[in-house]
Amino acid sequence: MRKLIEYDHLSIDGRMSGDGFWAAQMAIPTNDEHLAYQRRLLEPAVGLVLGRETYEGFAATWPSMTGGIADTINSLPKHVASTTLTETTWNAEVLAGDAVDAVARLKESGDGTLVKYGNGPFSRALVEAGLLDELHLSISPFVAGAGESLLAGIGTTALDLMGVTDLGNGAVVLAYTPRR
């Protein structure tokens, strides 16, 4: 069975969006430690799972990049949750039917790891369905002050800490597994 790992960027106050969030996030320099973490995350990956908005943002930027992580991300199959997309590019397919059920089928269809980038209602639905195997939260050194919270509205869900990684740029990644 495949493992599903989600990777998200959050501010210290647990926000993932809002006025100024991405400008502040983009001001955090990417360094060798951050790139090494992403390489380790993507090494066992057999595909990416993305919501529509993340897919559209990634598809607008990643295909023009080359080398290292870009080559890996560009080559992996993308599985996109959307009720509005009718066609895709960039080695992607829209998940057929209910996206949560489709991810469950993807997990059962082989070995390896599926890496999910992006956040929002799709992330919450995957957590609530018990499909997420690991949650990697990259906490950046700024307070957003406003914006959406990653798992707002979800019921109490216990997690176990797998590890903490200092990225050397003020950010840390907290990796968790849901307690089952």
Tab-separated table of N, CA, C and O in Angstrom, residues 10-11 38 67 76 113 141-142 166:
chain	number	residue	atom	x	y	z
A	10	LEU	N	3.379	26.876	6.903
A	10	LEU	CA	2.543	27.614	7.843
A	10	LEU	C	3.363	28.726	8.484
A	10	LEU	O	4.579	28.613	8.620
A	11	SER	N	2.665	29.765	8.920
A	11	SER	CA	3.292	30.799	9.731
A	11	SER	C	3.333	30.309	11.174
A	11	SER	O	2.690	29.311	11.526
A	38	GLN	N	13.445	18.485	0.883
A	38	GLN	CA	12.538	18.206	-0.231
A	38	GLN	C	12.995	16.992	-1.033
A	38	GLN	O	12.176	16.169	-1.447
A	67	GLY	N	16.567	20.807	-13.468
A	67	GLY	CA	17.602	20.464	-12.503
A	67	GLY	C	17.034	20.060	-11.165
A	67	GLY	O	15.970	20.527	-10.756
A	76	LEU	N	7.172	13.348	-12.200
A	76	LEU	CA	6.202	12.532	-11.465
A	76	LEU	C	4.778	12.714	-12.006
A	76	LEU	O	4.394	13.816	-12.379
A	113	THR	N	5.382	6.178	-2.363
A	113	THR	CA	4.838	7.311	-1.625
A	113	THR	C	4.156	8.285	-2.571
A	113	THR	O	4.647	8.533	-3.669
A	141	PRO	N	9.326	31.573	10.085
A	141	PRO	CA	9.499	32.533	11.171
A	141	PRO	C	8.821	33.885	10.909
A	141	PRO	O	9.472	34.923	10.788
A	142	PHE	N	7.500	33.855	10.819
A	142	PHE	CA	6.737	35.104	10.752
A	142	PHE	C	5.332	34.841	11.273
A	142	PHE	O	4.863	33.713	11.276
A	166	ASP	N	15.504	21.352	11.596
A	166	ASP	CA	15.845	22.765	11.495
A	166	ASP	C	16.362	22.994	10.072
A	166	ASP	O	17.345	22.370	9.655
